[in-house]
Amino acid sequence: MPIFINEEKKQFHLQGKNTSYIFRIMENGQPGHLYFGKKVAHRADFSYLFQLPNEPLGNATFTYEGDQHFSLEFLKQEYPVYGTGDFREPAIQVSQPDGSRVTLFKYDSFQLVKGKPALDGLPAVYTESDDEAETLEIKLVDQKLKAELTLSYTVFHERNVILRNAKLKNNGTEELKINRMLSMSVDFPDADYDLVHLSGAWIRERNIESNRLHKGIQQIDSKRGTSSSQNNPFLALKAVNADEHTGDVYGFNLVYSGNFTAGVQVDHYDTSRVFMGINPFDFSWKLEPGEAFQTPEAVMVYSDAGLNGMSHSFHDLYQNRLVRGVWRDKERPVLINNWEATYFDFNEEKILSISDEANRLGVELFVLDDGWFEGRNNDTTSLGDWTPDLNKLPNGIEGLSEKVSRNGMKFGIWVEPEMISKKSALYENHPEWVLGVQDRHLSHGRNQFILDLTRQDVRDYLFDSLSKVFSSGPIAYVKWDMNRVMTEIGSAQLPPERQEETAHRYILGLYELLERLVSAFPDILFESCASGGNRFDPGMLFYMPQTWTSDNTDAIERLKIQYGTSLVYPLSTMGAHVSSVPNHQTGRTTPLETRFNTALFGMFGYELDVTKMTDAEKEEMKKQIVFYKENRSLIQKGDFYRLLSPFEGNDTSWAVVAKDQSEALIAYYRILAKPNPGLKRVKVFGLDPATLYRFNETGLEMTGEELNNIGLLLPPFYNGTVHTPQTFLAGDFRSVVWKLEAVK
Ligand code: DGJ
């Protein structure tokens, strides 16, 4: 039984595989937090965890007259409100008809639900059977407002995750205005943590930031209309003595693709409040009588096995209970994309030459990127008009896709549906479909504007025109791009008092459109993209199983990007391609081997003009593809372990270990060659201690225990040859991947 309830004392204990989450209803009727962390045995009564100050608090405010102890400023809470004595970041604020913003949501009842209810119109983790998880819904009521606030908590028996969301229903007769409504808030009794999060920019996404918590509010957010490459909707509290493999780590991730806030407030008692949800900045929501507002879902993970332990919980959950559809478990194809090969400059002949040659070398899917539709010879034009350019492709998409497919190659296509160019028939016919504030100058991004997806007519147009494209040939894959962020946010169709709903309504509109399309085309493999990783979040993964990780294809930069991304997202969600050198983003020249060794740890492909490769390179590519195919199931479904961090030194190492620990891939990358470098060791985690493993390439045999404790000593001993530090991986940007298998 994962949820224990003491009805009399109003205490709730959610127990996952190795996690406990305990809260109670406080004297004032509000939910108060007691504990989140490593599993503890259930006790019938957790009253001993209630904390009130021994001494009356000076300069504080108190709930009850005559009492100088019950102070909301002091108490740990579950879903705090502002205005009644808690001065930390609130979870909710509602403006009322009388102008007041004070609320008191008091406990009314609870309900236990088997499994996990879906969230209306929003992506969310799901269950496949009701026995996997249980959901506790706590109903709170504000009598004056006649509003009902439901806090939902889901716990999986076999996972270390707690999922939270909140829903507010207006049961009164007057309208309410939500100014702020977060998905979760949790109070920790201490502040001895590093705050870890993923920060970056275009072509530098999800680099790891880690800073010691200190007093005040440390917050990340997005105001860009996408979850953004600047800040991923993720943060973790890592106990100061924890590392990749050991110690307490708490991870938080929002299943949402738009503006968000996430932060930690350390107060004057050195307690830490973690909060996460839709960004309250430039947001409000009018709630009419009878209506309800649903927040996105927050995923909370506890790990006592360091950051890798946290990542494994996220990875397993997302891989199996967030990603949906036939491609969730199916092996993903090796693809070739023509973007970096041709940009906008191609015709049918060129495309077929790339596709046929790639097919000969073992590639399984050709992806036609930007530039295939009428007039699209550069990025100033044509978005919105999804009709093929017959000058470039005289036989249209239908003819091209059939030709590409004639030797068994699959065909995929790029689209950027959320956008509109001013130079387009769509803009001529529907200038009012552009997202923006009326009668104001509109900023552009990449010469383009955003379609107002809050509008049903826009969504219907997109559904129809995309359905036509997706049915115009044997289309097996779609890359869904989105290349600018929002400015001058407003919608022509919304009344003035609802303008602050625009950004969230846009995301709800996007989700509705995606749901319709993925349901109508269940066999297509969708990959989402937003100038690379500008919208790499769990919300998008609910509709599209993989995301183009970054527009940066440089193998060395990718080490950081993929390492950082792996904190939360599994390899099965990360698009990773080998491109040509000098690299188009950094100008760096790296060996083909290293480009492969990096892209190997992702959903793999090439993004170069294969017809320009030398015969020797083609031979190498052929072997790479064979190796990837042999190992793709391991890469897609195994456990990923980060071993050496590119953020901390000149080396990077990581490994993928099969779930049954029968095989693994270990990769080691050395960025710059160093004179007289000495020896190095990499401790390998995740293998079975008692099993003897054999390195395929070298014949070296070591047990899992040895590999973990003694470590892999570099340079390695190669079957009879001992390398010196000078000869092992000589030169810059070198790397090696070892395959090891259990000795039977
Ligand atoms: C941005 C994407 O990230 C690239 O891969 C490519 O598809 C371009 N857009 C095309 O415009």
PDB file of N, CA and C in Angstrom, residues 40-102:
ATOM      1  N   VAL A  40      10.846   5.981   4.931  1.00  0.00           N
ATOM      2  CA  VAL A  40      10.829   5.591   6.341  1.00  0.00           C
ATOM      3  C   VAL A  40       9.640   4.666   6.548  1.00  0.00           C
ATOM      4  N   ALA A  41       9.780   3.765   7.524  1.00  0.00           N
ATOM      5  CA  ALA A  41       8.676   2.838   7.802  1.00  0.00           C
ATOM      6  C   ALA A  41       7.469   3.651   8.256  1.00  0.00           C
ATOM      7  N   HIS A  42       6.308   3.158   7.929  1.00  0.00           N
ATOM      8  CA  HIS A  42       5.123   3.907   8.318  1.00  0.00           C
ATOM      9  C   HIS A  42       4.891   3.834   9.822  1.00  0.00           C
ATOM     10  N   ARG A  43       4.459   4.941  10.401  1.00  0.00           N
ATOM     11  CA  ARG A  43       4.027   4.978  11.799  1.00  0.00           C
ATOM     12  C   ARG A  43       2.583   5.436  11.809  1.00  0.00           C
ATOM     13  N   ALA A  44       1.825   4.879  12.723  1.00  0.00           N
ATOM     14  CA  ALA A  44       0.400   5.242  12.759  1.00  0.00           C
ATOM     15  C   ALA A  44       0.227   6.731  13.008  1.00  0.00           C
ATOM     16  N   ASP A  45       1.165   7.315  13.713  1.00  0.00           N
ATOM     17  CA  ASP A  45       1.017   8.727  14.054  1.00  0.00           C
ATOM     18  C   ASP A  45       2.373   9.439  13.897  1.00  0.00           C
ATOM     19  N   PHE A  46       2.392  10.451  13.071  1.00  0.00           N
ATOM     20  CA  PHE A  46       3.634  11.203  12.853  1.00  0.00           C
ATOM     21  C   PHE A  46       3.633  12.534  13.600  1.00  0.00           C
ATOM     22  N   SER A  47       2.798  12.628  14.631  1.00  0.00           N
ATOM     23  CA  SER A  47       2.680  13.926  15.323  1.00  0.00           C
ATOM     24  C   SER A  47       4.016  14.422  15.838  1.00  0.00           C
ATOM     25  N   TYR A  48       4.926  13.477  16.111  1.00  0.00           N
ATOM     26  CA  TYR A  48       6.223  13.901  16.653  1.00  0.00           C
ATOM     27  C   TYR A  48       7.014  14.751  15.659  1.00  0.00           C
ATOM     28  N   LEU A  49       6.584  14.741  14.409  1.00  0.00           N
ATOM     29  CA  LEU A  49       7.284  15.566  13.414  1.00  0.00           C
ATOM     30  C   LEU A  49       6.789  17.011  13.377  1.00  0.00           C
ATOM     31  N   PHE A  50       5.657  17.274  14.067  1.00  0.00           N
ATOM     32  CA  PHE A  50       5.138  18.649  14.025  1.00  0.00           C
ATOM     33  C   PHE A  50       6.128  19.545  14.745  1.00  0.00           C
ATOM     34  N   GLN A  51       6.415  20.657  14.145  1.00  0.00           N
ATOM     35  CA  GLN A  51       7.369  21.558  14.789  1.00  0.00           C
ATOM     36  C   GLN A  51       6.726  22.908  15.024  1.00  0.00           C
ATOM     37  N   LEU A  52       6.805  23.360  16.255  1.00  0.00           N
ATOM     38  CA  LEU A  52       6.436  24.739  16.575  1.00  0.00           C
ATOM     39  C   LEU A  52       7.559  25.289  17.433  1.00  0.00           C
ATOM     40  N   PRO A  53       7.820  26.559  17.361  1.00  0.00           N
ATOM     41  CA  PRO A  53       8.933  27.102  18.149  1.00  0.00           C
ATOM     42  C   PRO A  53       8.682  26.962  19.647  1.00  0.00           C
ATOM     43  N   ASN A  54       9.730  26.683  20.429  1.00  0.00           N
ATOM     44  CA  ASN A  54       9.590  26.585  21.885  1.00  0.00           C
ATOM     45  C   ASN A  54       9.301  27.951  22.491  1.00  0.00           C
ATOM     46  N   GLU A  55      10.054  28.920  21.990  1.00  0.00           N
ATOM     47  CA  GLU A  55       9.895  30.283  22.501  1.00  0.00           C
ATOM     48  C   GLU A  55       8.915  31.009  21.596  1.00  0.00           C
ATOM     49  N   PRO A  56       8.150  31.937  22.142  1.00  0.00           N
ATOM     50  CA  PRO A  56       7.325  32.762  21.254  1.00  0.00           C
ATOM     51  C   PRO A  56       8.233  33.501  20.273  1.00  0.00           C
ATOM     52  N   LEU A  57       7.834  33.558  19.030  1.00  0.00           N
ATOM     53  CA  LEU A  57       8.655  34.216  18.020  1.00  0.00           C
ATOM     54  C   LEU A  57       8.487  35.720  18.115  1.00  0.00           C
ATOM     55  N   GLY A  58       9.621  36.416  18.171  1.00  0.00           N
ATOM     56  CA  GLY A  58       9.541  37.872  18.198  1.00  0.00           C
ATOM     57  C   GLY A  58       9.210  38.407  16.820  1.00  0.00           C
ATOM     58  N   ASN A  59       8.470  39.480  16.779  1.00  0.00           N
ATOM     59  CA  ASN A  59       8.204  40.186  15.528  1.00  0.00           C
ATOM     60  C   ASN A  59       7.524  39.319  14.471  1.00  0.00           C
ATOM     61  N   ALA A  60       6.900  38.228  14.931  1.00  0.00           N
ATOM     62  CA  ALA A  60       6.198  37.377  13.963  1.00  0.00           C
ATOM     63  C   ALA A  60       4.705  37.675  14.039  1.00  0.00           C
ATOM     64  N   THR A  61       3.947  37.086  13.151  1.00  0.00           N
ATOM     65  CA  THR A  61       2.490  37.187  13.238  1.00  0.00           C
ATOM     66  C   THR A  61       1.958  35.791  13.529  1.00  0.00           C
ATOM     67  N   PHE A  62       0.820  35.729  14.212  1.00  0.00           N
ATOM     68  CA  PHE A  62       0.286  34.444  14.656  1.00  0.00           C
ATOM     69  C   PHE A  62      -1.163  34.314  14.210  1.00  0.00           C
ATOM     70  N   THR A  63      -1.565  33.089  14.017  1.00  0.00           N
ATOM     71  CA  THR A  63      -2.909  32.850  13.479  1.00  0.00           C
ATOM     72  C   THR A  63      -3.980  33.039  14.552  1.00  0.00           C
ATOM     73  N   TYR A  64      -3.685  32.580  15.783  1.00  0.00           N
ATOM     74  CA  TYR A  64      -4.721  32.564  16.817  1.00  0.00           C
ATOM     75  C   TYR A  64      -4.423  33.583  17.925  1.00  0.00           C
ATOM     76  N   GLU A  65      -5.422  34.357  18.289  1.00  0.00           N
ATOM     77  CA  GLU A  65      -5.234  35.337  19.355  1.00  0.00           C
ATOM     78  C   GLU A  65      -4.916  34.626  20.656  1.00  0.00           C
ATOM     79  N   GLY A  66      -4.006  35.173  21.414  1.00  0.00           N
ATOM     80  CA  GLY A  66      -3.651  34.542  22.686  1.00  0.00           C
ATOM     81  C   GLY A  66      -2.578  33.478  22.532  1.00  0.00           C
ATOM     82  N   ASP A  67      -2.292  33.052  21.305  1.00  0.00           N
ATOM     83  CA  ASP A  67      -1.278  32.016  21.065  1.00  0.00           C
ATOM     84  C   ASP A  67      -0.092  32.664  20.372  1.00  0.00           C
ATOM     85  N   GLN A  68       1.099  32.334  20.837  1.00  0.00           N
ATOM     86  CA  GLN A  68       2.270  32.938  20.204  1.00  0.00           C
ATOM     87  C   GLN A  68       3.172  31.865  19.606  1.00  0.00           C
ATOM     88  N   HIS A  69       2.551  30.807  19.156  1.00  0.00           N
ATOM     89  CA  HIS A  69       3.353  29.721  18.584  1.00  0.00           C
ATOM     90  C   HIS A  69       2.964  29.403  17.150  1.00  0.00           C
ATOM     91  N   PHE A  70       1.663  29.311  16.881  1.00  0.00           N
ATOM     92  CA  PHE A  70       1.254  28.875  15.544  1.00  0.00           C
ATOM     93  C   PHE A  70       1.431  30.032  14.558  1.00  0.00           C
ATOM     94  N   SER A  71       2.598  30.001  13.911  1.00  0.00           N
ATOM     95  CA  SER A  71       2.943  31.081  12.986  1.00  0.00           C
ATOM     96  C   SER A  71       3.245  30.489  11.614  1.00  0.00           C
ATOM     97  N   LEU A  72       2.541  30.954  10.613  1.00  0.00           N
ATOM     98  CA  LEU A  72       2.759  30.412   9.261  1.00  0.00           C
ATOM     99  C   LEU A  72       4.145  30.763   8.726  1.00  0.00           C
ATOM    100  N   GLU A  73       4.719  31.782   9.288  1.00  0.00           N
ATOM    101  CA  GLU A  73       6.066  32.164   8.903  1.00  0.00           C
ATOM    102  C   GLU A  73       7.072  31.061   9.241  1.00  0.00           C
ATOM    103  N   PHE A  74       6.718  30.283  10.219  1.00  0.00           N
ATOM    104  CA  PHE A  74       7.637  29.285  10.752  1.00  0.00           C
ATOM    105  C   PHE A  74       7.353  27.881  10.200  1.00  0.00           C
ATOM    106  N   LEU A  75       6.095  27.636   9.863  1.00  0.00           N
ATOM    107  CA  LEU A  75       5.684  26.260   9.558  1.00  0.00           C
ATOM    108  C   LEU A  75       6.001  25.841   8.124  1.00  0.00           C
ATOM    109  N   LYS A  76       6.303  24.553   7.974  1.00  0.00           N
ATOM    110  CA  LYS A  76       6.515  24.010   6.632  1.00  0.00           C
ATOM    111  C   LYS A  76       5.139  23.745   6.006  1.00  0.00           C
ATOM    112  N   GLN A  77       5.012  24.098   4.743  1.00  0.00           N
ATOM    113  CA  GLN A  77       3.689  24.028   4.129  1.00  0.00           C
ATOM    114  C   GLN A  77       3.691  23.257   2.819  1.00  0.00           C
ATOM    115  N   GLU A  78       2.500  22.959   2.354  1.00  0.00           N
ATOM    116  CA  GLU A  78       2.334  22.206   1.111  1.00  0.00           C
ATOM    117  C   GLU A  78       1.945  23.083  -0.072  1.00  0.00           C
ATOM    118  N   TYR A  79       1.113  24.058   0.178  1.00  0.00           N
ATOM    119  CA  TYR A  79       0.641  24.908  -0.914  1.00  0.00           C
ATOM    120  C   TYR A  79       0.339  26.288  -0.326  1.00  0.00           C
ATOM    121  N   PRO A  80       1.408  27.039  -0.014  1.00  0.00           N
ATOM    122  CA  PRO A  80       1.273  28.264   0.776  1.00  0.00           C
ATOM    123  C   PRO A  80       0.557  29.394   0.045  1.00  0.00           C
ATOM    124  N   VAL A  81      -0.086  30.242   0.840  1.00  0.00           N
ATOM    125  CA  VAL A  81      -0.735  31.432   0.288  1.00  0.00           C
ATOM    126  C   VAL A  81      -0.077  32.663   0.895  1.00  0.00           C
ATOM    127  N   TYR A  82      -0.190  33.768   0.204  1.00  0.00           N
ATOM    128  CA  TYR A  82       0.349  35.019   0.708  1.00  0.00           C
ATOM    129  C   TYR A  82      -0.743  35.754   1.491  1.00  0.00           C
ATOM    130  N   GLY A  83      -0.310  36.505   2.498  1.00  0.00           N
ATOM    131  CA  GLY A  83      -1.241  37.449   3.106  1.00  0.00           C
ATOM    132  C   GLY A  83      -1.710  37.062   4.486  1.00  0.00           C
ATOM    133  N   THR A  84      -1.365  35.852   4.950  1.00  0.00           N
ATOM    134  CA  THR A  84      -1.855  35.441   6.266  1.00  0.00           C
ATOM    135  C   THR A  84      -0.705  35.034   7.186  1.00  0.00           C
ATOM    136  N   GLY A  85       0.484  35.530   6.905  1.00  0.00           N
ATOM    137  CA  GLY A  85       1.573  35.298   7.851  1.00  0.00           C
ATOM    138  C   GLY A  85       2.747  34.516   7.298  1.00  0.00           C
ATOM    139  N   ASP A  86       2.629  33.986   6.092  1.00  0.00           N
ATOM    140  CA  ASP A  86       3.784  33.341   5.458  1.00  0.00           C
ATOM    141  C   ASP A  86       4.324  34.338   4.439  1.00  0.00           C
ATOM    142  N   PHE A  87       5.576  34.724   4.623  1.00  0.00           N
ATOM    143  CA  PHE A  87       6.126  35.780   3.767  1.00  0.00           C
ATOM    144  C   PHE A  87       7.041  35.234   2.680  1.00  0.00           C
ATOM    145  N   ARG A  88       7.072  33.895   2.592  1.00  0.00           N
ATOM    146  CA  ARG A  88       7.893  33.300   1.534  1.00  0.00           C
ATOM    147  C   ARG A  88       7.099  33.278   0.221  1.00  0.00           C
ATOM    148  N   GLU A  89       7.695  32.707  -0.825  1.00  0.00           N
ATOM    149  CA  GLU A  89       7.016  32.668  -2.127  1.00  0.00           C
ATOM    150  C   GLU A  89       5.735  31.845  -2.015  1.00  0.00           C
ATOM    151  N   PRO A  90       4.583  32.416  -2.362  1.00  0.00           N
ATOM    152  CA  PRO A  90       3.337  31.656  -2.287  1.00  0.00           C
ATOM    153  C   PRO A  90       3.132  30.771  -3.511  1.00  0.00           C
ATOM    154  N   ALA A  91       2.267  29.776  -3.348  1.00  0.00           N
ATOM    155  CA  ALA A  91       1.941  28.916  -4.487  1.00  0.00           C
ATOM    156  C   ALA A  91       0.761  29.472  -5.262  1.00  0.00           C
ATOM    157  N   ILE A  92      -0.102  30.218  -4.562  1.00  0.00           N
ATOM    158  CA  ILE A  92      -1.322  30.667  -5.230  1.00  0.00           C
ATOM    159  C   ILE A  92      -1.684  32.067  -4.753  1.00  0.00           C
ATOM    160  N   GLN A  93      -2.215  32.857  -5.668  1.00  0.00           N
ATOM    161  CA  GLN A  93      -2.808  34.135  -5.298  1.00  0.00           C
ATOM    162  C   GLN A  93      -3.995  34.381  -6.228  1.00  0.00           C
ATOM    163  N   VAL A  94      -5.141  34.720  -5.610  1.00  0.00           N
ATOM    164  CA  VAL A  94      -6.371  34.898  -6.385  1.00  0.00           C
ATOM    165  C   VAL A  94      -6.972  36.261  -6.052  1.00  0.00           C
ATOM    166  N   SER A  95      -7.249  37.058  -7.081  1.00  0.00           N
ATOM    167  CA  SER A  95      -7.934  38.340  -6.862  1.00  0.00           C
ATOM    168  C   SER A  95      -9.438  38.111  -6.892  1.00  0.00           C
ATOM    169  N   GLN A  96     -10.106  38.764  -5.947  1.00  0.00           N
ATOM    170  CA  GLN A  96     -11.539  38.506  -5.773  1.00  0.00           C
ATOM    171  C   GLN A  96     -12.368  39.730  -6.130  1.00  0.00           C
ATOM    172  N   PRO A  97     -13.671  39.532  -6.294  1.00  0.00           N
ATOM    173  CA  PRO A  97     -14.507  40.655  -6.722  1.00  0.00           C
ATOM    174  C   PRO A  97     -14.374  41.866  -5.793  1.00  0.00           C
ATOM    175  N   ASP A  98     -14.139  41.658  -4.494  1.00  0.00           N
ATOM    176  CA  ASP A  98     -14.025  42.808  -3.584  1.00  0.00           C
ATOM    177  C   ASP A  98     -12.615  43.412  -3.588  1.00  0.00           C
ATOM    178  N   GLY A  99     -11.760  42.908  -4.450  1.00  0.00           N
ATOM    179  CA  GLY A  99     -10.409  43.472  -4.551  1.00  0.00           C
ATOM    180  C   GLY A  99      -9.403  42.771  -3.666  1.00  0.00           C
ATOM    181  N   SER A 100      -9.874  41.936  -2.763  1.00  0.00           N
ATOM    182  CA  SER A 100      -8.960  41.254  -1.839  1.00  0.00           C
ATOM    183  C   SER A 100      -8.185  40.143  -2.552  1.00  0.00           C
ATOM    184  N   ARG A 101      -6.990  39.842  -2.023  1.00  0.00           N
ATOM    185  CA  ARG A 101      -6.181  38.730  -2.540  1.00  0.00           C
ATOM    186  C   ARG A 101      -5.924  37.700  -1.444  1.00  0.00           C
ATOM    187  N   VAL A 102      -6.616  37.853  -0.296  1.00  0.00           N
ATOM    188  CA  VAL A 102      -6.393  36.936   0.824  1.00  0.00           C
ATOM    189  C   VAL A 102      -7.283  35.706   0.653  1.00  0.00           C
TER     190      VAL A 102
END
